Coordinates of C-alpha atoms and ligand atoms in Angstrom, one line a residue:
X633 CA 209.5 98.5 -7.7
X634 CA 212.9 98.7 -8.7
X635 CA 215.2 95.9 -7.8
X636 CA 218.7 96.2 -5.9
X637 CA 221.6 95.1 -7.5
X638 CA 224.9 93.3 -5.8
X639 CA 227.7 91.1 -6.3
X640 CA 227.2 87.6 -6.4
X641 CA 229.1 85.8 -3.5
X642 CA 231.8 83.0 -4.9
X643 CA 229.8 80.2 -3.3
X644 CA 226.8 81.7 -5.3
X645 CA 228.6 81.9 -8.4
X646 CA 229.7 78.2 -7.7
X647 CA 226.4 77.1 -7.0
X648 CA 225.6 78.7 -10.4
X649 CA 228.0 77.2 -12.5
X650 CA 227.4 73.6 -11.2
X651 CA 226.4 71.9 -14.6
X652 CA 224.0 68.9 -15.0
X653 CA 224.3 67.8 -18.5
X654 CA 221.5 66.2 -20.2
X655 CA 221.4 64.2 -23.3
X656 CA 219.9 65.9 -25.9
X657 CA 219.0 62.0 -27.9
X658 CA 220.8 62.5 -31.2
X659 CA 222.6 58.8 -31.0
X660 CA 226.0 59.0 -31.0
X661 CA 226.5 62.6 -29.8
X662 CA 227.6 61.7 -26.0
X663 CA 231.2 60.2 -27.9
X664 CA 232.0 64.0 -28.9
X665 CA 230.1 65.9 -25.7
X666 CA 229.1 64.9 -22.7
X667 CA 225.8 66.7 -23.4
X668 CA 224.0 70.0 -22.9
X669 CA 223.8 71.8 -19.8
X670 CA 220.1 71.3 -18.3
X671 CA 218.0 74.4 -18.6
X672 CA 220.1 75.9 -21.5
X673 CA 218.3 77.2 -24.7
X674 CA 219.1 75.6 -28.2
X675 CA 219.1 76.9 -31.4
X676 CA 218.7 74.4 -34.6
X677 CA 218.8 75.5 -38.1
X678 CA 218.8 74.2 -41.3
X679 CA 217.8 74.3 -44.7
X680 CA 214.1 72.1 -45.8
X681 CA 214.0 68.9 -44.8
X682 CA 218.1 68.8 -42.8
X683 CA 216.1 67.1 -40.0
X684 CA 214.9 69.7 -37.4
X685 CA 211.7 68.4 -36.8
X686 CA 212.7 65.2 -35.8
X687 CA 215.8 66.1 -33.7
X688 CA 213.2 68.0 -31.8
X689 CA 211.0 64.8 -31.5
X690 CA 213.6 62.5 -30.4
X691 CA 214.9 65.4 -27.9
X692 CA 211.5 65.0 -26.1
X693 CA 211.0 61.2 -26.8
X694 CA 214.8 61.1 -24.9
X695 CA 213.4 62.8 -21.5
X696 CA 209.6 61.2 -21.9
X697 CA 211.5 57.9 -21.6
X698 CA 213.5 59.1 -18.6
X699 CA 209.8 60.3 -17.1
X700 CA 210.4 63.5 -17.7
X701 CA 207.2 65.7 -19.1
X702 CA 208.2 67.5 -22.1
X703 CA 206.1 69.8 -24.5
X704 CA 206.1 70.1 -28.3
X705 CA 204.6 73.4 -29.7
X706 CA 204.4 73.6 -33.5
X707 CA 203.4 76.3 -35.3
X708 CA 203.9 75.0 -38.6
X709 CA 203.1 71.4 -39.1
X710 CA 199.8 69.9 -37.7
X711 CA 199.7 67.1 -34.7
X712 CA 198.9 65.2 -37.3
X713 CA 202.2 64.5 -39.1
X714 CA 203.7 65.2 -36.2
X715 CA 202.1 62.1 -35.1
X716 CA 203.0 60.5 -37.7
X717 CA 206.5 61.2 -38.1
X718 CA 206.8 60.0 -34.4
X719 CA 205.0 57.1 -34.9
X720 CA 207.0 55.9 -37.4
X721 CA 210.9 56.5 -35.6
X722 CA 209.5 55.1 -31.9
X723 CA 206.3 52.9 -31.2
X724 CA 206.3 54.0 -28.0
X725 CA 205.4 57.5 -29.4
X726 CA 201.6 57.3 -29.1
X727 CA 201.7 56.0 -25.7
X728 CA 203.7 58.8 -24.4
X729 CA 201.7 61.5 -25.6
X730 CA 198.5 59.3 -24.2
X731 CA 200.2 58.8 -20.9
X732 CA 201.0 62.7 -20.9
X733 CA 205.0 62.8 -20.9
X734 CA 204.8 64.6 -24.0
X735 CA 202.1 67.6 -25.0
X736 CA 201.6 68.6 -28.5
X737 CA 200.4 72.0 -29.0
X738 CA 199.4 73.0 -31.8
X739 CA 199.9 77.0 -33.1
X740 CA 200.0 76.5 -36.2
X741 CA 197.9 79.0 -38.4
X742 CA 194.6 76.7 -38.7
X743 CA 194.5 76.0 -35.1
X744 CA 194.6 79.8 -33.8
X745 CA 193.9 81.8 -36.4
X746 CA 190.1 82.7 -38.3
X747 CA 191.9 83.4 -40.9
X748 CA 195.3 82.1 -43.1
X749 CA 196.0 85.5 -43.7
X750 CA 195.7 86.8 -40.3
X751 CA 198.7 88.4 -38.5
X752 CA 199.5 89.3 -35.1
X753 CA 200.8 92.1 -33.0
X754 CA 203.8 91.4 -30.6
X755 CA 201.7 91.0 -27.5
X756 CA 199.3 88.6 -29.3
X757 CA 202.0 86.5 -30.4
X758 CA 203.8 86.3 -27.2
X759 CA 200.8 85.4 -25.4
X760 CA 199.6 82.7 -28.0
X761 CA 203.3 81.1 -26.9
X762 CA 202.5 81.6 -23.1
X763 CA 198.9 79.7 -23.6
X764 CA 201.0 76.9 -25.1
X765 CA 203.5 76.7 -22.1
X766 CA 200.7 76.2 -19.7
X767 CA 199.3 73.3 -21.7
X768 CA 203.0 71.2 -19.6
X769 CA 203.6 73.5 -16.6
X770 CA 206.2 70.9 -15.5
X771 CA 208.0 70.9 -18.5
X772 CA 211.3 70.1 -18.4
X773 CA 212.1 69.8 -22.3
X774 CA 210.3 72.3 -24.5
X775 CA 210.6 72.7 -27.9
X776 CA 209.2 75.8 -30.3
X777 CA 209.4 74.5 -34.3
X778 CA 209.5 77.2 -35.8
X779 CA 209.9 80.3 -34.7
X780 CA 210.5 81.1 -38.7
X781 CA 206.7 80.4 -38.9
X782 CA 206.3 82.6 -35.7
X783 CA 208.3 85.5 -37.1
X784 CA 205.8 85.3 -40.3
X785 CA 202.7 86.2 -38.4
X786 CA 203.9 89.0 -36.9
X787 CA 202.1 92.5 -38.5
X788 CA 205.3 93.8 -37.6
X789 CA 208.5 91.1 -38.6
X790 CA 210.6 93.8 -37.1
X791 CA 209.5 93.7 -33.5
X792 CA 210.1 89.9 -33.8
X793 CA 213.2 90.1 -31.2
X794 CA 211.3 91.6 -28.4
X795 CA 208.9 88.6 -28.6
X796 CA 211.8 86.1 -28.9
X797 CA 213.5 87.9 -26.1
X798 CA 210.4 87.5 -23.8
X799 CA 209.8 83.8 -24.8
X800 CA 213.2 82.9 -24.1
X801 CA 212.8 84.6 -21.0
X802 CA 210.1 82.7 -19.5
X803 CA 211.3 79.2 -21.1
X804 CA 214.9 79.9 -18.5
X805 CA 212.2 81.4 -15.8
X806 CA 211.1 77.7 -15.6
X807 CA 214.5 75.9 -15.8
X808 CA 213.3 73.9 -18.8
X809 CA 215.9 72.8 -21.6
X810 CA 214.5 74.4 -25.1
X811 CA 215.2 73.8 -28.5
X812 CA 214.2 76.3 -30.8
X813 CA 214.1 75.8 -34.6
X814 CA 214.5 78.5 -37.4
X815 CA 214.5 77.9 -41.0
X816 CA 217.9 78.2 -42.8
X817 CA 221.4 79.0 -42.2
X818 CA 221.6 83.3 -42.6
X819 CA 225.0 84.6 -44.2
X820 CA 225.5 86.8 -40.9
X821 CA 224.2 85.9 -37.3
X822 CA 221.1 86.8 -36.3
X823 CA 220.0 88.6 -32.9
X824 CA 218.9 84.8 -32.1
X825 CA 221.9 82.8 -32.3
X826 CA 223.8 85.6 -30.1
X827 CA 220.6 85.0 -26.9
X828 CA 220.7 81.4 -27.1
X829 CA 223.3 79.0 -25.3
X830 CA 224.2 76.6 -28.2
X831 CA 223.4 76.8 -32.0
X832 CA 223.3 73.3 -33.8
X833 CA 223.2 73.8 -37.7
X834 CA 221.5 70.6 -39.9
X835 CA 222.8 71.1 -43.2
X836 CA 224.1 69.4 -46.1
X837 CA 227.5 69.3 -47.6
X838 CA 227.2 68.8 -51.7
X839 CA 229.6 67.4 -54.0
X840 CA 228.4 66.0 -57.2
X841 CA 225.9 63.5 -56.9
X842 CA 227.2 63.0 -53.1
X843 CA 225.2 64.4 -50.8
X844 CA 226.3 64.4 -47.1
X845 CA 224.0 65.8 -44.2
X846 CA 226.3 67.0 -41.3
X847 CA 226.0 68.5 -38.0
X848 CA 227.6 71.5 -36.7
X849 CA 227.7 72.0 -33.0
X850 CA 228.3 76.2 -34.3
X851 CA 228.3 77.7 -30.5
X852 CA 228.3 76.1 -27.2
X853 CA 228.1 78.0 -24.0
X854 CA 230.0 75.9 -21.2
X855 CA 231.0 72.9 -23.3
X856 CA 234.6 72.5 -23.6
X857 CA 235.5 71.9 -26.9
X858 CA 235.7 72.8 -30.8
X859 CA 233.1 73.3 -32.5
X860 CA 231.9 69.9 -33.7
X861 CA 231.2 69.0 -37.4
X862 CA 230.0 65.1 -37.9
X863 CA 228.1 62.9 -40.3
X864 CA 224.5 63.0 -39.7
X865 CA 222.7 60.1 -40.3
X866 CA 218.8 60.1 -40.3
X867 CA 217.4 56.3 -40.1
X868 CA 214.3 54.0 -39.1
X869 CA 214.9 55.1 -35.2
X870 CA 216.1 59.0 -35.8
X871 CA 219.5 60.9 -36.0
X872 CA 222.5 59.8 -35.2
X873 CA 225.9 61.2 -35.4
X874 CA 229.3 60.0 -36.4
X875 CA 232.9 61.0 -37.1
X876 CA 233.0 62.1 -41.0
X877 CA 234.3 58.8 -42.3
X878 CA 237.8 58.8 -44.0
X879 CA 236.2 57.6 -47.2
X880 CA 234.2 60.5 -47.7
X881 CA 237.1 63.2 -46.8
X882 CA 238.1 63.5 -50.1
X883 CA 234.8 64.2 -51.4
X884 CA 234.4 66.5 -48.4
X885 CA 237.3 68.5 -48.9
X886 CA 236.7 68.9 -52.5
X887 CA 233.5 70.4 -52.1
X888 CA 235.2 73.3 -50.0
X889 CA 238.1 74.3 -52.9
Ligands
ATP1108 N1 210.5 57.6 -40.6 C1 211.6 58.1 -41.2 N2 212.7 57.3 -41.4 C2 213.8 57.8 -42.0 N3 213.9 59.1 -42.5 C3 212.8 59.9 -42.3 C4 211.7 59.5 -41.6 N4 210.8 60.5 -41.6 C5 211.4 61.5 -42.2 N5 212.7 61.2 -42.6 C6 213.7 62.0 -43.3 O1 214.0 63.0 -42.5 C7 214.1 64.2 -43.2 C8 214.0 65.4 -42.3 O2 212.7 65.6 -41.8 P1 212.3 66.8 -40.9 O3 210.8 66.9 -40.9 O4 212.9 66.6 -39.5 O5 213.0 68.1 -41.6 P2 212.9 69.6 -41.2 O6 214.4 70.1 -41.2 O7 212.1 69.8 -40.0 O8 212.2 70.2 -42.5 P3 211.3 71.6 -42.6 O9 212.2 72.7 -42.6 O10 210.6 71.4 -43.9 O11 210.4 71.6 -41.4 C9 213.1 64.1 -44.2 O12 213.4 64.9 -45.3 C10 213.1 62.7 -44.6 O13 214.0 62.4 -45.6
MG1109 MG1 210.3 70.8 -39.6

């Protein structure tokens, strides 16, 4: 059935545009933003080990604490470490996947797949993601890390758009905020930083034997300013975010000549 297409009205564009912002957790970040707009898909990249995982984590612990249910589907790492690494930022992690705020799903190649070396046609892949989603129907906060690892399994790496574009489809069907992570920062855009809302790069900023992980805010749909570069700080409670202090400009601008 095909569907009819008309104008949206002003009062529906309005109604449209009406932006609830929602703090994504990284500490710090509501003194440059004043957050992300609910329902809006995220993109985070970085290099190994910039912090993805855990922004992810702390995104969900954020709304879990606010009583909102949140899902985590990984399709690398097991529940195990994720576990783990939960446990060890917030001791309240346990109890709030136990109490059910936050479901862990786990797609990562031992948990759906006979085989290590078995890959996937698009349909299989987007419906592995689908089964995940319905673990959290009500999920408000869903996050996908990674859909590098995703993009992997496919027989087909080619045809991985069409299964990101369907994914990312259903995640704004359900109004849920969703933070996708992908591994590295590619010399030229991919088709997935131009479908997602906001693109967050984790990366590190080398000089010598200083090493400085920052934080790009790269593209934010709605959000009124500049893209945002800051000191990233990872510590015993997560990531937080600061203005690149004067003492390490030098160094900083350095590193760029
Ligand atoms: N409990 C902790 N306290 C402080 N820092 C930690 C803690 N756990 C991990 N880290 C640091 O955080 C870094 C980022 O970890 P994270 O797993 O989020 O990286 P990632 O970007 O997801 O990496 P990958 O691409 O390999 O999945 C780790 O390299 C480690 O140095
Ligand atoms: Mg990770």
């Amino acid at each position: 059935m095909k569907k009819t297409v008309r104008a949206l009205s002003v009062e529906e564009m309005r109604e449209r545009g009406n932006i609830e912002w929602i703090d994504i957790g990284v500490e710090g970040l509501t003194n440059f933003i004043p957050g992300l707009p609910k329902g809006d898909a995220i993109l985070v990249r970085g290099e190994p080990g910039t912090g993805k995982t855990i922004l992810c984590l702390q995104f969900l612990h954020k709304g879990a604490e606010n009583g909102e249910k949140c899902i985590y589907i990984t399709t690398e790492e097991t529940p195990e470490t994720i576990m783990r690494t939960g446990r060890e930022l917030w001791s309240d992690f346990p109890q709030l996947i136990k109490d059910g705020q936050i479901a862990v799903v786990d797609l990562s190649i031992s948990a759906t797949y006979t085989s290590e070396y078995s890959l996937v046609s698009k349909e299989e892949a987007v419906d592995i993601v689908m089964r995940g989603l319905a673990a959290q129907p009500e999920a408000s906060r869903i996050v996908l890390d990674s859909l590098s690892s995703l993009e992997r399994r496919l027989v087909d790496p080619t045809e991985f758009r069409e299964v990101f574009m369907k994914v990312l489809l259903e995640v704004k069907k359900r109004g849920a905020t969703t933070i996708f992570t992908a591994e590295g920062i590619p010399p030229t855009p991919d088709i997935t930083e131009y479908l997602v809302d906001h693109l967050i790069y984790l990366d590190y900023h080398k000089h010598d034997v200083v090493w400085t992980r920052v934080f790009i805010l790269r593209k934010s749909r709605s959000v009124p300013l500049k893209p945002q570069i800051l000191k990233l700080n990872i510590e015993k409670d997560g990531l937080s975010v600061e203005e690149i202090p004067i003492s390490l400009k030098p160094v900083w601008f350095a590193s760029k000549i």
